[in-house]
Coordinates of C-alpha atoms in Angstrom, one line a residue:
M1 CA 183.2 105.6 96.9
K2 CA 181.3 102.8 98.5
I3 CA 180.4 105.1 101.5
I4 CA 179.1 107.7 99.1
K5 CA 177.1 105.2 97.1
K6 CA 175.5 103.9 100.3
R7 CA 174.6 107.4 101.5
T8 CA 173.1 108.1 98.0
V9 CA 171.0 104.9 98.2
L10 CA 169.9 105.8 101.7
I11 CA 168.9 109.3 100.7
M12 CA 167.0 108.1 97.7
A13 CA 165.2 105.5 99.8
L14 CA 164.2 108.2 102.4
L15 CA 163.0 110.5 99.6
S16 CA 161.0 107.6 98.1
I17 CA 159.3 107.0 101.5
M18 CA 158.6 110.7 101.9
G19 CA 157.2 110.8 98.4
C20 CA 154.9 107.9 99.1
S21 CA 153.7 109.4 102.3
N22 CA 152.9 112.7 100.6
T23 CA 151.2 110.9 97.7
D24 CA 149.0 109.0 100.2
A25 CA 148.1 112.2 102.0
V26 CA 147.0 113.8 98.7
S27 CA 145.1 110.7 97.7
T28 CA 143.3 110.6 101.0
N29 CA 142.3 114.3 100.6
T30 CA 141.1 113.6 97.1
I31 CA 139.2 110.4 98.0
S32 CA 137.6 111.6 101.2
P33 CA 137.0 115.4 100.8
M34 CA 134.8 117.5 103.0
I35 CA 133.0 120.7 102.4
N36 CA 134.2 123.5 104.7
Q37 CA 132.0 126.2 103.4
A38 CA 128.6 127.1 105.0
A39 CA 125.4 125.8 103.5
C40 CA 123.6 128.3 101.2
C41 CA 120.3 128.1 102.9
T42 CA 118.5 127.3 106.1
S43 CA 115.5 125.6 104.4
Y44 CA 114.8 123.8 101.2
S45 CA 112.4 126.6 100.1
Q46 CA 115.4 128.9 99.7
F47 CA 117.1 126.7 97.1
S48 CA 117.4 127.9 93.5
W49 CA 115.5 125.8 91.0
I50 CA 116.2 124.9 87.4
P51 CA 112.9 124.4 85.4
L52 CA 112.7 121.1 83.5
Q53 CA 112.1 122.8 80.1
G54 CA 112.9 121.3 76.7
V55 CA 113.9 117.6 76.3
D56 CA 117.1 117.3 78.3
I57 CA 119.6 119.3 80.6
S58 CA 123.3 118.9 81.3
V59 CA 124.4 120.3 84.7
A60 CA 127.9 120.4 86.2
I61 CA 128.1 119.9 89.9
N62 CA 131.3 121.8 90.9
T63 CA 132.7 124.0 93.7
Q64 CA 130.5 126.9 92.3
S65 CA 127.3 124.9 92.9
Q66 CA 124.9 125.5 95.8
I67 CA 125.8 123.8 99.1
G68 CA 123.1 122.2 101.1
Q69 CA 122.9 120.7 104.6
F70 CA 121.0 117.4 104.3
P71 CA 120.1 114.8 106.9
D72 CA 123.0 112.6 105.7
G73 CA 125.6 115.4 105.4
K74 CA 126.7 118.5 103.5
S75 CA 126.9 118.3 99.7
Y76 CA 127.0 120.3 96.5
F77 CA 123.7 119.9 94.7
A78 CA 121.4 121.0 91.9
G79 CA 117.7 121.7 92.3
F80 CA 115.0 121.2 89.6
S81 CA 111.3 122.0 89.3
L82 CA 108.4 121.0 87.1
P83 CA 107.1 123.6 84.6
G84 CA 103.7 125.1 85.4
H85 CA 101.9 123.3 82.5
V86 CA 103.1 119.8 83.3
E87 CA 101.1 117.5 85.6
Q88 CA 103.4 114.5 85.4
M89 CA 107.0 114.1 84.1
Q90 CA 109.2 111.0 83.5
V91 CA 112.8 111.8 84.3
T92 CA 115.9 109.8 83.5
L93 CA 118.9 111.0 85.6
E94 CA 122.5 110.1 84.7
S95 CA 125.7 110.8 86.7
F96 CA 128.6 110.4 84.3
I97 CA 131.8 108.7 85.3
R98 CA 134.6 111.1 84.4
G99 CA 138.2 109.8 84.4
D100 CA 138.5 108.0 87.8
H101 CA 135.7 109.6 89.7
V102 CA 131.9 110.0 89.8
F103 CA 129.3 111.9 91.7
A104 CA 127.3 109.3 93.7
P105 CA 123.8 110.7 93.3
T106 CA 120.9 110.6 95.7
V107 CA 117.5 112.1 94.6
M108 CA 115.2 113.9 97.1
L109 CA 111.7 114.6 95.8
L110 CA 109.8 117.4 97.6
N111 CA 106.2 118.5 97.7
A112 CA 104.8 122.0 97.0
D113 CA 105.6 123.0 100.6
F114 CA 109.2 121.9 100.1
Q115 CA 108.9 118.9 102.4
P116 CA 110.8 115.7 101.4
V117 CA 108.4 112.9 100.5
K118 CA 110.7 110.4 98.8
I119 CA 114.4 109.6 98.7
I120 CA 116.0 107.6 95.8
D121 CA 119.3 106.3 97.1
L122 CA 122.3 105.2 95.1
N123 CA 121.4 101.5 95.4
K124 CA 118.3 102.2 93.2
F125 CA 120.6 103.4 90.3
S126 CA 122.0 101.0 87.7
L127 CA 125.5 101.3 86.4
T128 CA 125.7 101.5 82.6
S129 CA 128.7 100.6 80.5
S130 CA 130.5 103.0 78.1
H131 CA 130.0 102.6 74.4
L132 CA 131.0 104.5 71.3
L133 CA 128.3 107.1 71.8
Q134 CA 127.6 106.6 75.5
R135 CA 129.6 107.2 78.6
A136 CA 129.5 105.0 81.7
A137 CA 127.1 106.4 84.3
Y138 CA 124.8 105.8 87.2
Q139 CA 121.3 105.9 85.8
H140 CA 117.8 105.8 87.1
T141 CA 114.3 106.6 85.7
F142 CA 111.5 108.0 88.0
T143 CA 108.4 110.1 87.9
M144 CA 107.6 113.6 89.2
T145 CA 104.1 114.9 89.6
A146 CA 102.8 118.5 90.2
K147 CA 100.5 117.3 92.9
N148 CA 102.9 115.4 95.1
T149 CA 106.5 116.0 93.9
P150 CA 107.0 119.2 91.9
Y151 CA 110.6 119.7 93.2
M152 CA 113.7 117.6 93.0
V153 CA 117.2 117.9 94.5
V154 CA 120.2 115.8 93.4
Y155 CA 123.1 115.6 96.0
S156 CA 125.7 113.1 97.3
P157 CA 125.6 112.0 101.0
E158 CA 128.8 112.1 103.1
K159 CA 128.7 108.4 103.7
Y160 CA 130.0 107.8 100.2
R161 CA 133.2 109.9 100.8
G162 CA 136.3 107.7 100.7
E163 CA 134.4 104.9 99.0
S164 CA 135.0 103.6 95.5
I165 CA 133.7 101.0 93.0
T166 CA 135.4 98.9 90.4
I167 CA 133.8 98.9 86.9
P168 CA 134.4 96.6 84.0
H169 CA 137.0 97.8 81.6
P170 CA 135.5 99.1 78.3
E171 CA 137.6 96.7 76.2
R172 CA 136.4 93.7 78.3
V173 CA 132.8 94.8 77.9
R174 CA 133.3 95.2 74.1
A175 CA 135.0 91.7 73.8
E176 CA 132.1 90.1 75.8
E177 CA 129.5 91.7 73.5
L178 CA 131.3 90.6 70.4
G179 CA 132.2 87.2 71.7
L180 CA 135.9 87.9 71.4
P181 CA 138.6 86.5 73.7
R182 CA 138.8 88.4 77.0
P183 CA 141.6 91.0 76.8
I184 CA 144.3 91.3 79.5
V185 CA 143.2 94.6 81.1
T186 CA 142.7 95.9 84.7
D187 CA 139.2 97.0 85.6
P188 CA 139.4 100.7 86.7
E189 CA 138.6 101.8 90.2
I190 CA 136.3 104.8 90.4
K191 CA 136.2 107.0 93.4
Y192 CA 133.2 108.8 94.7
A193 CA 133.7 112.6 94.4
L194 CA 132.3 115.8 95.6
T195 CA 131.7 117.0 92.1
G196 CA 130.5 115.5 88.8
Q197 CA 128.4 115.8 85.6
L198 CA 124.7 115.2 85.5
H199 CA 122.4 114.7 82.5
L200 CA 118.6 114.7 82.7
A201 CA 116.4 113.5 79.9
F202 CA 112.7 114.1 80.6
K203 CA 109.3 113.6 78.9
P204 CA 106.0 115.0 80.0
T205 CA 103.4 112.2 80.3
Q206 CA 100.5 114.3 81.4
L207 CA 99.8 118.0 80.8
K208 CA 97.6 120.3 82.8
S209 CA 94.4 121.5 81.1
Y210 CA 92.3 124.5 82.0
Q211 CA 89.3 126.6 80.8
V212 CA 89.4 130.2 79.9
S213 CA 86.1 132.0 80.9
S214 CA 85.6 135.3 79.1
P215 CA 82.8 137.9 79.4
V216 CA 80.1 138.3 76.8
L217 CA 81.0 141.4 74.8
V218 CA 78.2 143.8 73.9
P219 CA 78.8 146.6 71.4
Q220 CA 78.7 150.1 73.0
G221 CA 75.2 151.6 72.9
Q222 CA 73.5 148.2 72.2
T223 CA 71.8 145.6 74.4
L224 CA 71.9 141.8 74.3
I225 CA 68.5 140.4 73.3
A226 CA 67.8 136.9 74.6
D227 CA 64.4 136.5 72.9
S228 CA 62.9 138.6 70.1
S229 CA 59.4 138.0 71.4
V230 CA 60.0 139.8 74.6
M231 CA 61.1 143.3 75.5
P232 CA 64.8 143.7 75.2
K233 CA 66.6 143.9 78.5
A234 CA 69.9 145.6 79.2
V235 CA 72.6 143.2 80.2
T236 CA 75.4 144.1 82.5
T237 CA 78.5 142.1 81.7
V238 CA 80.8 141.1 84.6
P239 CA 84.4 140.4 83.7
A240 CA 85.7 137.0 84.7
A241 CA 88.2 136.9 87.5
V242 CA 91.7 136.5 86.2
S243 CA 94.7 135.5 88.3
T244 CA 97.9 137.1 87.1
V245 CA 101.4 137.3 88.4
D246 CA 103.5 140.4 87.6
V247 CA 107.0 139.3 86.9
S248 CA 108.2 142.5 85.2
N249 CA 109.9 143.6 88.3
R250 CA 111.0 140.2 89.6
A251 CA 114.7 139.5 89.4
M252 CA 115.6 136.2 87.9
L253 CA 118.0 134.0 89.8
P254 CA 121.5 133.8 88.3
E255 CA 121.3 130.0 87.9
T256 CA 118.0 130.3 86.0
E257 CA 119.3 133.1 83.9
A258 CA 122.4 131.1 83.0
F259 CA 120.2 128.0 82.2
Y260 CA 118.0 129.9 79.8
N261 CA 121.0 131.5 78.0
Q262 CA 122.7 128.1 77.7
Q263 CA 119.5 126.5 76.2
I264 CA 119.0 129.4 73.8
T265 CA 122.7 129.1 72.7
S266 CA 122.3 125.4 72.2
A267 CA 119.1 125.7 70.2
I268 CA 120.6 128.3 67.8
K269 CA 123.8 126.2 67.3
H270 CA 121.5 123.4 66.3
K271 CA 119.7 125.8 63.9
N272 CA 116.4 125.4 65.9
I273 CA 115.3 129.0 65.8
K274 CA 111.7 128.1 66.7
K275 CA 112.9 126.5 70.0
A276 CA 115.2 129.4 70.7
L277 CA 112.3 131.9 70.3
Q278 CA 110.2 129.9 72.6
L279 CA 112.9 129.8 75.3
L280 CA 113.5 133.5 74.8
N281 CA 109.8 134.3 75.4
E282 CA 109.7 132.1 78.5
A283 CA 112.9 133.7 79.8
K284 CA 111.5 137.2 79.3
R285 CA 108.2 136.3 81.0
A286 CA 110.2 135.0 83.9
G287 CA 112.2 138.2 84.3
S288 CA 115.4 137.6 82.3
T289 CA 117.4 140.7 81.4
S290 CA 120.0 139.0 79.2
A291 CA 118.2 136.4 77.2
E292 CA 117.2 138.8 74.4
T293 CA 120.8 140.1 74.1
V294 CA 122.2 136.5 73.9
F295 CA 119.6 135.7 71.2
V296 CA 120.2 138.8 69.1
E297 CA 124.0 138.4 69.2
L298 CA 123.9 134.7 68.1
V299 CA 121.5 135.2 65.2
Q300 CA 123.6 138.1 63.9

């Protein structure tokens, strides 16, 4: 019996060691993942862009997101662009901490030629604590302009893979705010991950203005008289040049189509039919083929 017990203990010890070894291997893969798929594009101009319409946007960075090859490594990313009527926009970007991981964001701002002009690294972000109505997140506020930086890309450099941070436990933060005794809790360790959840709140601070020049309309068969004391002279009207872009046959990108449908759905759920109609009209002008169907199904 003693021999059997010793063998049993030995087997259990070996299994325990093997189990720990497997756990460490899985943990390593989880903490320090790499992207094996090819990048979506060979230049930034080929990225798909989400317009910064409305007041805020929530975007999931996951394995279905675009993959970009950046100077500091390959990453899943999301691209955003200023609307045509906005000259300057204030943007607040948050990358939420979910469970024990977070997407460590870096922001790349590009000019109209899709050339990077500014990089906002992770060290520029502040770490906010979680509250009753707010999740812990990396947060930073910056400005985009139509003249210099109309495009933005949010990605996570490879140098953060395998790294982690320790954040204050929510109960400890709450106790400190209320002046209560510090609870006996362990501050959680948060790993930097390939994927995450972004939230963007934005506010236009300067809009573009323009003038509309229209021709002088003269009723058919009549002439325009400049001065009644002189002989009337026929006036030939020349139509003003108008720059138009035909989008009726332009296919909308799937990401943009999904974005408009999501925003229309959200507006209707919040009973904001006016906003939903505005989004519907924008989507149709941009070439959407499904926005009207989504709108009609929801209002019925």
